[in-house]
CSV table of C-alpha atoms in Angstrom, one decimal:
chain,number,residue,atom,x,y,z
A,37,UNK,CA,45.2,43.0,86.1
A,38,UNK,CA,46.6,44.1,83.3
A,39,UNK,CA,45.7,41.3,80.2
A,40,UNK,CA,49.3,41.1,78.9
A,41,UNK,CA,50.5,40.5,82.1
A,42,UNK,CA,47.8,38.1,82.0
A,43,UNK,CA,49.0,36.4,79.3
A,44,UNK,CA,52.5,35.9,79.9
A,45,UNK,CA,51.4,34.7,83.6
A,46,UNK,CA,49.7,32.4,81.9
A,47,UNK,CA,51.5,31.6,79.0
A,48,UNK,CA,49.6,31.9,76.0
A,49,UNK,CA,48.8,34.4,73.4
A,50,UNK,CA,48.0,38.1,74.4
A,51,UNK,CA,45.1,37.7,71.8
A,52,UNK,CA,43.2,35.3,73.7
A,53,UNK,CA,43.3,36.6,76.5
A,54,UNK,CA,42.0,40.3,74.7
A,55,UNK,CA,39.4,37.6,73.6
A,56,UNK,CA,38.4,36.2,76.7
A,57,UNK,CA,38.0,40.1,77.9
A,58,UNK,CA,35.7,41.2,74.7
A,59,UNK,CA,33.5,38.7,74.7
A,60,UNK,CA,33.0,38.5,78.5
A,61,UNK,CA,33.0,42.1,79.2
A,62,UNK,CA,31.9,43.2,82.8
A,63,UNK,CA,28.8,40.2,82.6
A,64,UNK,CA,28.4,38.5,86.1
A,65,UNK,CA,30.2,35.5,86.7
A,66,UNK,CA,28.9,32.5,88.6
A,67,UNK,CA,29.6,31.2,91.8
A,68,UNK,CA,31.3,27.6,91.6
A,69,UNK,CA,29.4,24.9,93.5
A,70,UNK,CA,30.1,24.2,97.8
A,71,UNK,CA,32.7,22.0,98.0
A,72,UNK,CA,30.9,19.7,100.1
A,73,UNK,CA,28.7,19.2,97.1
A,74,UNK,CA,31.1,18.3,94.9
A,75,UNK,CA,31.6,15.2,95.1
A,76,UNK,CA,28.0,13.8,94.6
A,77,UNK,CA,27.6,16.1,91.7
A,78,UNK,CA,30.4,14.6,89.9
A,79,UNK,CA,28.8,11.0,90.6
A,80,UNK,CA,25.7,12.7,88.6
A,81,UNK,CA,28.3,14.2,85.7
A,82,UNK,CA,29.4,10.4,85.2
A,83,UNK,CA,32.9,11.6,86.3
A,84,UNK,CA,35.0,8.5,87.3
A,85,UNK,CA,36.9,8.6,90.4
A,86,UNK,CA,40.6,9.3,89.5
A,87,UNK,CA,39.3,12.5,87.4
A,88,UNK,CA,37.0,13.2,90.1
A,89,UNK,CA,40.3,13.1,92.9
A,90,UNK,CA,42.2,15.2,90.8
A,91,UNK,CA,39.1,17.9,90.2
A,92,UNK,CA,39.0,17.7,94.0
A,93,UNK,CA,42.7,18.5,94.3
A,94,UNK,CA,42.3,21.7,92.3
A,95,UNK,CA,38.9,23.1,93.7
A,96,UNK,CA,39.0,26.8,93.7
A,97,UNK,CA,38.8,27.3,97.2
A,98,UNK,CA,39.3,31.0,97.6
A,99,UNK,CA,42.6,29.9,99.8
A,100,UNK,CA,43.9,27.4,97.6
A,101,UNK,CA,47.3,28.4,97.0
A,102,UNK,CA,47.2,26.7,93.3
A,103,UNK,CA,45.0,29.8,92.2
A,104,UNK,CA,46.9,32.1,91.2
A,105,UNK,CA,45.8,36.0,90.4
A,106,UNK,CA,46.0,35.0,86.8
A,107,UNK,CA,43.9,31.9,86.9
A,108,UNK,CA,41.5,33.2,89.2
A,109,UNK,CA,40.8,35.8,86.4
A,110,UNK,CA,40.4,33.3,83.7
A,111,UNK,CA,38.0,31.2,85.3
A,112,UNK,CA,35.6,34.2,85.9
A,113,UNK,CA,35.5,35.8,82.9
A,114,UNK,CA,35.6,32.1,80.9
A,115,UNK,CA,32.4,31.6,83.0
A,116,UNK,CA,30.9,34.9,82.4
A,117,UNK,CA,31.6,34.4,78.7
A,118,UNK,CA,29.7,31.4,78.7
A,119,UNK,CA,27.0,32.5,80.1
A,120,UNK,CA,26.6,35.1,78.4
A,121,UNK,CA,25.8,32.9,75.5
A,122,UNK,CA,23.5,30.7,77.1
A,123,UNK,CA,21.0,28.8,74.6
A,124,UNK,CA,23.5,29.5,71.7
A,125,UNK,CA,24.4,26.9,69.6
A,126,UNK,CA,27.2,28.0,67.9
A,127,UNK,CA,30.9,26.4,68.5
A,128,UNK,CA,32.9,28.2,71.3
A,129,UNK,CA,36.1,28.5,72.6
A,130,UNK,CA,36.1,29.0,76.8
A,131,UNK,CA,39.6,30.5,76.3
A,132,UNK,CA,43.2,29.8,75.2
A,133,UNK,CA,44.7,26.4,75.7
A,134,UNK,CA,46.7,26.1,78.8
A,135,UNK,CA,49.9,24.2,79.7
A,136,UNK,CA,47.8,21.9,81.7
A,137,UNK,CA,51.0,19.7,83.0
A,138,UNK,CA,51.3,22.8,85.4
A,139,UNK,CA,48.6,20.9,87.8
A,140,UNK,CA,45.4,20.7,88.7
A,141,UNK,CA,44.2,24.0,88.5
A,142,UNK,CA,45.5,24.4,85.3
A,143,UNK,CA,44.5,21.0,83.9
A,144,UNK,CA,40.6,21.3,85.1
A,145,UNK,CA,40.0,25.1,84.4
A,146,UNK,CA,37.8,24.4,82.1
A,147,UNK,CA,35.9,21.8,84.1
A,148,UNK,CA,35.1,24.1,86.9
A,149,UNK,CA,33.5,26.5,84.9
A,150,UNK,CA,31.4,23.7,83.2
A,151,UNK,CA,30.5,23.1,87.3
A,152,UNK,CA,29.9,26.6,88.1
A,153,UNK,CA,27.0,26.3,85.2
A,154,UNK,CA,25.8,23.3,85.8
A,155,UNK,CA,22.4,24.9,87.8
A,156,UNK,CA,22.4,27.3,84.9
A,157,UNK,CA,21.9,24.7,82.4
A,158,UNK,CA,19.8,22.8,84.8
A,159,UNK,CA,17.5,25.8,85.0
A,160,UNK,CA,17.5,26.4,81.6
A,161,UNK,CA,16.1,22.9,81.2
A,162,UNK,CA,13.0,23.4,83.4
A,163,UNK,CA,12.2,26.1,81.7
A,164,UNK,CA,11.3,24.4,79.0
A,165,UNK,CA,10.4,21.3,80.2
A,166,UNK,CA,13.1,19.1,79.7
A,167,UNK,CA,13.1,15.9,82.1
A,168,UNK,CA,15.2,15.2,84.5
A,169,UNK,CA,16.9,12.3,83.3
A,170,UNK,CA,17.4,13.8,79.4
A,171,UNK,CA,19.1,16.5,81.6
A,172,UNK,CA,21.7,14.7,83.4
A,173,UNK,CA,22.2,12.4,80.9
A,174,UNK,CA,23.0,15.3,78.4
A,175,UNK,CA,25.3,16.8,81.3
A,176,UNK,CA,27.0,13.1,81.7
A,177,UNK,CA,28.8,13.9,78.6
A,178,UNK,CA,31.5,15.7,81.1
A,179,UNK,CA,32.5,12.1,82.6
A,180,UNK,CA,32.6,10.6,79.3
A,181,UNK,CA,35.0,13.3,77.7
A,182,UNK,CA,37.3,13.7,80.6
A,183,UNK,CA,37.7,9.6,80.7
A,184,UNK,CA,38.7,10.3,76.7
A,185,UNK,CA,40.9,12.7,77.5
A,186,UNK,CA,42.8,10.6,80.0
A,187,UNK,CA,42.7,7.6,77.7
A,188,UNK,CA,44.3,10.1,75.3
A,189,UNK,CA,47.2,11.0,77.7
A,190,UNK,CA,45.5,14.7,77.7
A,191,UNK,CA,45.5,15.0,73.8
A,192,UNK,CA,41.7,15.3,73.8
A,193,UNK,CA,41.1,18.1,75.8
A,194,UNK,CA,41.8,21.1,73.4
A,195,UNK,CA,38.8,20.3,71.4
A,196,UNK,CA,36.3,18.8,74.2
A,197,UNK,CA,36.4,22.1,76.4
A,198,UNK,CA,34.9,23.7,73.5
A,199,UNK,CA,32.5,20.7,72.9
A,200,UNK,CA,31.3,21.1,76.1
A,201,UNK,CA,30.2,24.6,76.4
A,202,UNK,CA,27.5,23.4,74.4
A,203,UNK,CA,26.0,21.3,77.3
A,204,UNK,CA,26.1,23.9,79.8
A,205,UNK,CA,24.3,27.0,77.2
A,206,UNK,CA,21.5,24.1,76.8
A,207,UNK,CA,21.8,22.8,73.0
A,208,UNK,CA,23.0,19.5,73.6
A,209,UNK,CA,20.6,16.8,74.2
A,210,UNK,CA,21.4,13.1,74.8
A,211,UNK,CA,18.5,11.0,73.7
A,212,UNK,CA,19.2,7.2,73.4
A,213,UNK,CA,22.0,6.5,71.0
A,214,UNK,CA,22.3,9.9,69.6
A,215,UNK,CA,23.1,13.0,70.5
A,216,UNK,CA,21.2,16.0,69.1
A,217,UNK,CA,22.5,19.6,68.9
A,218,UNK,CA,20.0,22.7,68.3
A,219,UNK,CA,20.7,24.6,65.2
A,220,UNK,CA,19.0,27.0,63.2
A,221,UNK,CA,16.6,24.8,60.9
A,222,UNK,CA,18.5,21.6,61.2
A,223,UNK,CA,19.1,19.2,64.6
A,224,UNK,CA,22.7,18.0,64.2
A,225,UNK,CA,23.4,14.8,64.8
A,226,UNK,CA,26.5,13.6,66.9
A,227,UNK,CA,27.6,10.0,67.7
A,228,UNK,CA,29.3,9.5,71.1
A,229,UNK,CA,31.3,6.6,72.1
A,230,UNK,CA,28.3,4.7,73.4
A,231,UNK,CA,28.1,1.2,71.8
A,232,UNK,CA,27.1,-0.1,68.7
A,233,UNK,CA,25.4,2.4,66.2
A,234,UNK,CA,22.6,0.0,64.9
A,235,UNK,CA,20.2,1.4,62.9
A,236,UNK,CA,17.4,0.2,65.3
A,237,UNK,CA,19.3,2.3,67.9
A,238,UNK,CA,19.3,5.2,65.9
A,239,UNK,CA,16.0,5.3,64.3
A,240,UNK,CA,14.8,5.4,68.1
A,241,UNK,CA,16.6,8.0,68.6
A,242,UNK,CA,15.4,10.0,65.5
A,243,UNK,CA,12.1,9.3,67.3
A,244,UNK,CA,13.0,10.6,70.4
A,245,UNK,CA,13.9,13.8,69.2
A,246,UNK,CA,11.0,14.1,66.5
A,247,UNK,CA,8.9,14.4,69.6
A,248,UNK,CA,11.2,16.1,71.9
A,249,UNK,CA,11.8,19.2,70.0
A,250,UNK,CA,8.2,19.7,69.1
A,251,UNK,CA,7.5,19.3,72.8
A,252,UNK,CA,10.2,21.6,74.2
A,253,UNK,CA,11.4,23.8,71.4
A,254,UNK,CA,7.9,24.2,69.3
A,255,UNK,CA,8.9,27.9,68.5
A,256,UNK,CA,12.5,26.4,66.8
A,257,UNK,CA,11.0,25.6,63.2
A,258,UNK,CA,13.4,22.1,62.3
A,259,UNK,CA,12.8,20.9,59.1
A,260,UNK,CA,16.4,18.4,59.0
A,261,UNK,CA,18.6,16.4,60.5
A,262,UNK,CA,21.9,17.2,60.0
A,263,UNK,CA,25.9,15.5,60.3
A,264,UNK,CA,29.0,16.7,59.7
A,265,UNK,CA,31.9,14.0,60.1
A,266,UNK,CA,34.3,11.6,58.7
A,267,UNK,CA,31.4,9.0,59.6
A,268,UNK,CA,29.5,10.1,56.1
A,269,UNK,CA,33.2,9.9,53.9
A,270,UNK,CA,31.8,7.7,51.3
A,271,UNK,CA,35.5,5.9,50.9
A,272,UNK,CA,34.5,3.7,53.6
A,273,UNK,CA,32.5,1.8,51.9
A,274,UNK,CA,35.7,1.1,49.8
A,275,UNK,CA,36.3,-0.9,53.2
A,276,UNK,CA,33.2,-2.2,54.9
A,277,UNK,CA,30.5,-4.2,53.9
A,278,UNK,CA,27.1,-3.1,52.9
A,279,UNK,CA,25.0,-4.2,55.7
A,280,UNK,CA,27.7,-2.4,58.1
A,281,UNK,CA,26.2,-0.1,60.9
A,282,UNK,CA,28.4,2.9,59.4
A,283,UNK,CA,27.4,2.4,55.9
A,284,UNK,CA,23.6,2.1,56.3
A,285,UNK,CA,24.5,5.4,58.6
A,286,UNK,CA,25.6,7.0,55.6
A,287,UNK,CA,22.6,6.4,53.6
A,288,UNK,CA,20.2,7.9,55.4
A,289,UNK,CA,22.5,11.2,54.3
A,290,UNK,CA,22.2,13.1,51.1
A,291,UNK,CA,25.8,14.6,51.2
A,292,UNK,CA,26.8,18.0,50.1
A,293,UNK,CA,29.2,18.3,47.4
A,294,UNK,CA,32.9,18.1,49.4
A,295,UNK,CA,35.2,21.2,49.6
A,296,UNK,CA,38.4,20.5,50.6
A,297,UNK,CA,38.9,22.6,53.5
A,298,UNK,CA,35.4,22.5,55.0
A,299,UNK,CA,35.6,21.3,58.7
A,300,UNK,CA,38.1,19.8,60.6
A,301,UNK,CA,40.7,17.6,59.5
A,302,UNK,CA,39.4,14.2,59.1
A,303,UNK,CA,42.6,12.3,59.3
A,304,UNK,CA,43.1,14.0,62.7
A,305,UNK,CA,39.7,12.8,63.8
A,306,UNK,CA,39.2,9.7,62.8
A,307,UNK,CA,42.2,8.9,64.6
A,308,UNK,CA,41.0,10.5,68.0
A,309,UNK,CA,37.2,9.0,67.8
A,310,UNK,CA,38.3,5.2,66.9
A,311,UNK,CA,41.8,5.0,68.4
A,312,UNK,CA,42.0,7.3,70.9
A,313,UNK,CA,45.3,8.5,70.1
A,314,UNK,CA,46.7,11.0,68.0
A,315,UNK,CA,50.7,10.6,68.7
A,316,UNK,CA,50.6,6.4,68.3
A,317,UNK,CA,52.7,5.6,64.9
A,318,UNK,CA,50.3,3.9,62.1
A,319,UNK,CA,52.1,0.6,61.9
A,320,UNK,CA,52.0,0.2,66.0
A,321,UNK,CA,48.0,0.9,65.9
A,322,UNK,CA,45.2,-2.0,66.8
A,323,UNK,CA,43.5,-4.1,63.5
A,324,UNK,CA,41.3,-6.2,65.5
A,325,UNK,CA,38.2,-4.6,63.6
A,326,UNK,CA,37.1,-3.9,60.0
A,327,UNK,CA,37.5,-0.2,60.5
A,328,UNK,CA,40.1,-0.3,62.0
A,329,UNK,CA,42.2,-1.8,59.1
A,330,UNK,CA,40.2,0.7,57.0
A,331,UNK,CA,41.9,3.7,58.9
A,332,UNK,CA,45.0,2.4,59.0
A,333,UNK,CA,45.0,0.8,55.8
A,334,UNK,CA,43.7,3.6,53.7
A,335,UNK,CA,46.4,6.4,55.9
A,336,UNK,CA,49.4,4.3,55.0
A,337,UNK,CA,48.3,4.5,51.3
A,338,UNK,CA,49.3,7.6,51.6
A,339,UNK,CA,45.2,8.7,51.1
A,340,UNK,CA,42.9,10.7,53.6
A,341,UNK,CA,39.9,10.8,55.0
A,342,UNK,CA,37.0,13.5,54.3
A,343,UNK,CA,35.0,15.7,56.3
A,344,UNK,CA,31.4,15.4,55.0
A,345,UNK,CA,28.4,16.9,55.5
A,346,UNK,CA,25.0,15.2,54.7
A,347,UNK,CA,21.0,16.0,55.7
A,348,UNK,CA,17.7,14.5,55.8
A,349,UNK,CA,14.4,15.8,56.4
A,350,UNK,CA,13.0,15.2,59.8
């Protein structure tokens, strides 16, 4: 097909799809999972059951009249493209954005090539030892981000099906309350929405991955730990008190000096990791806890949030 028909099929921009085309070149795709499969491998992804229905709905059976020339294309190259950069750890896009209120198959694209390399990931993982349970826990994140994104009303999803490319290329690893994301000399941390981030909780999990990457990555010479987020802005301690989980977070960092426009906005996602929302007016937004008066408080000030980055030696 020809990729700006492509494009306006699809209706997104030309460039993407030129993109998607460059990066996957002529590399083999993979073949998506049996059908009959499906469902128990979702149960394992910690997908719950009305995400799992409408996956389900959409599966790319090679009859389904939902897949269209168009889509049919996007999900093979997106899948080749991915795998092509398996055991990078670098952010990734899959593809463009689609209009996902066209249904099913539009909506879970994404998620079906995250299925198709499943076993790839899986297989990376033996290879070097990983344990079963690290490995499906890592891959659980799937379930988690999709239940997000529905929370959200679908506002999520833009950034998570970039997120979760790292799962599938094998540089995500979910060990107790952390997770922890292969780099070049530093393990970045990340914090799902998982519980409480005690700093009992989160010294184990330091451990766990002291002794995790020495054991399965002993060639990959880590010297740090590493964060970037509006977790480490140090005007939240403007708001919380000292003992706080988030502050004593924080001083474990040493932060790099801030620049303005390094990383994403903070205001944008602070609001998506503790509200869930990103379209809910500030004055209609919850203030049962401490920070969430802090986010709401310090926004209607007319003041934002920071995007800091901040290290410490392993």
């Amino acid at each position: 097909m020809d990729l700006h028909d492509i494009a306006a099929r699809l209706a997104v921009p030309v460039e993407e799809v030129e993109r998607v085309a460059q990066l996957a070149g002529d590399r083999p795709s993979v073949p998506m999972p049996a059908r009959a499969d499906a469902p128990e491998l979702l149960d394992r992804l910690a997908v719950r059951p009305d995400d799992a229905a409408e996956i389900m709905q959409g599966w790319p059976d090679s009859s389904s009249p939902l897949w269209t020339p168009e889509l049919r294309w996007l999900l093979d190259r997106s899948i080749a493209l991915i795998h092509a950069d398996l055991a990078g750890h670098g952010w990734l896009s899959p593809g463009p954005e689609l209009p996902r209120e066209r249904g099913p198959a539009w909506r879970h694209l994404y998620v079906y090539a995250y299925l198709a390399l499943v076993d790839v990931a899986r297989g990376y993982h033996r290879d070097h030892g990983v344990p079963d349970d690290v490995s499906w826990r890592s891959l659980a994140d799937l379930g988690r981000n999709l239940a997000i994104d529905r929370r959200m009303r679908g506002e999520g999803w833009p950034v998570m099906q970039s997120w979760l490319t790292l799962h599938v290329r094998g540089s995500i690893y979910e060990l107790g309350r952390l997770q922890h994301h292969r780099g070049d000399t530093a393990i970045g941390l990340h914090v799902p929405d998982a519980g409480p981030l005690t700093p009992e909780a989160v010294a184990a999990s330091l451990d766990d991955a002291r002794a995790f990457f020495a054991r399965h990555f002993p060639d990959e010479p880590y010297t740090a730990f590493s964060c970037g987020s509006w977790l480490l802005d140090p005007q939240l301690r403007e708001y919380l008190p000292e003992g706080s989980n988030i502050v004593r977070f924080q001083q474990m960092f040493e932060l790099v000096p801030y620049e303005e426009k390094d990383g994403p906005d903070a205001d944008v996602e602070v609001l998506r990791f503790v509200f869930r929302t990103l379209s809910t007016p500030l004055d209609q937004l919850p203030r049962r806890t401490a920070l969430q008066r802090a986010i709401v408080d310090h926004l209607r000030a007319g003041r934002h949030w920071h995007w800091r980055h901040g290290r410490f030696p392993i």
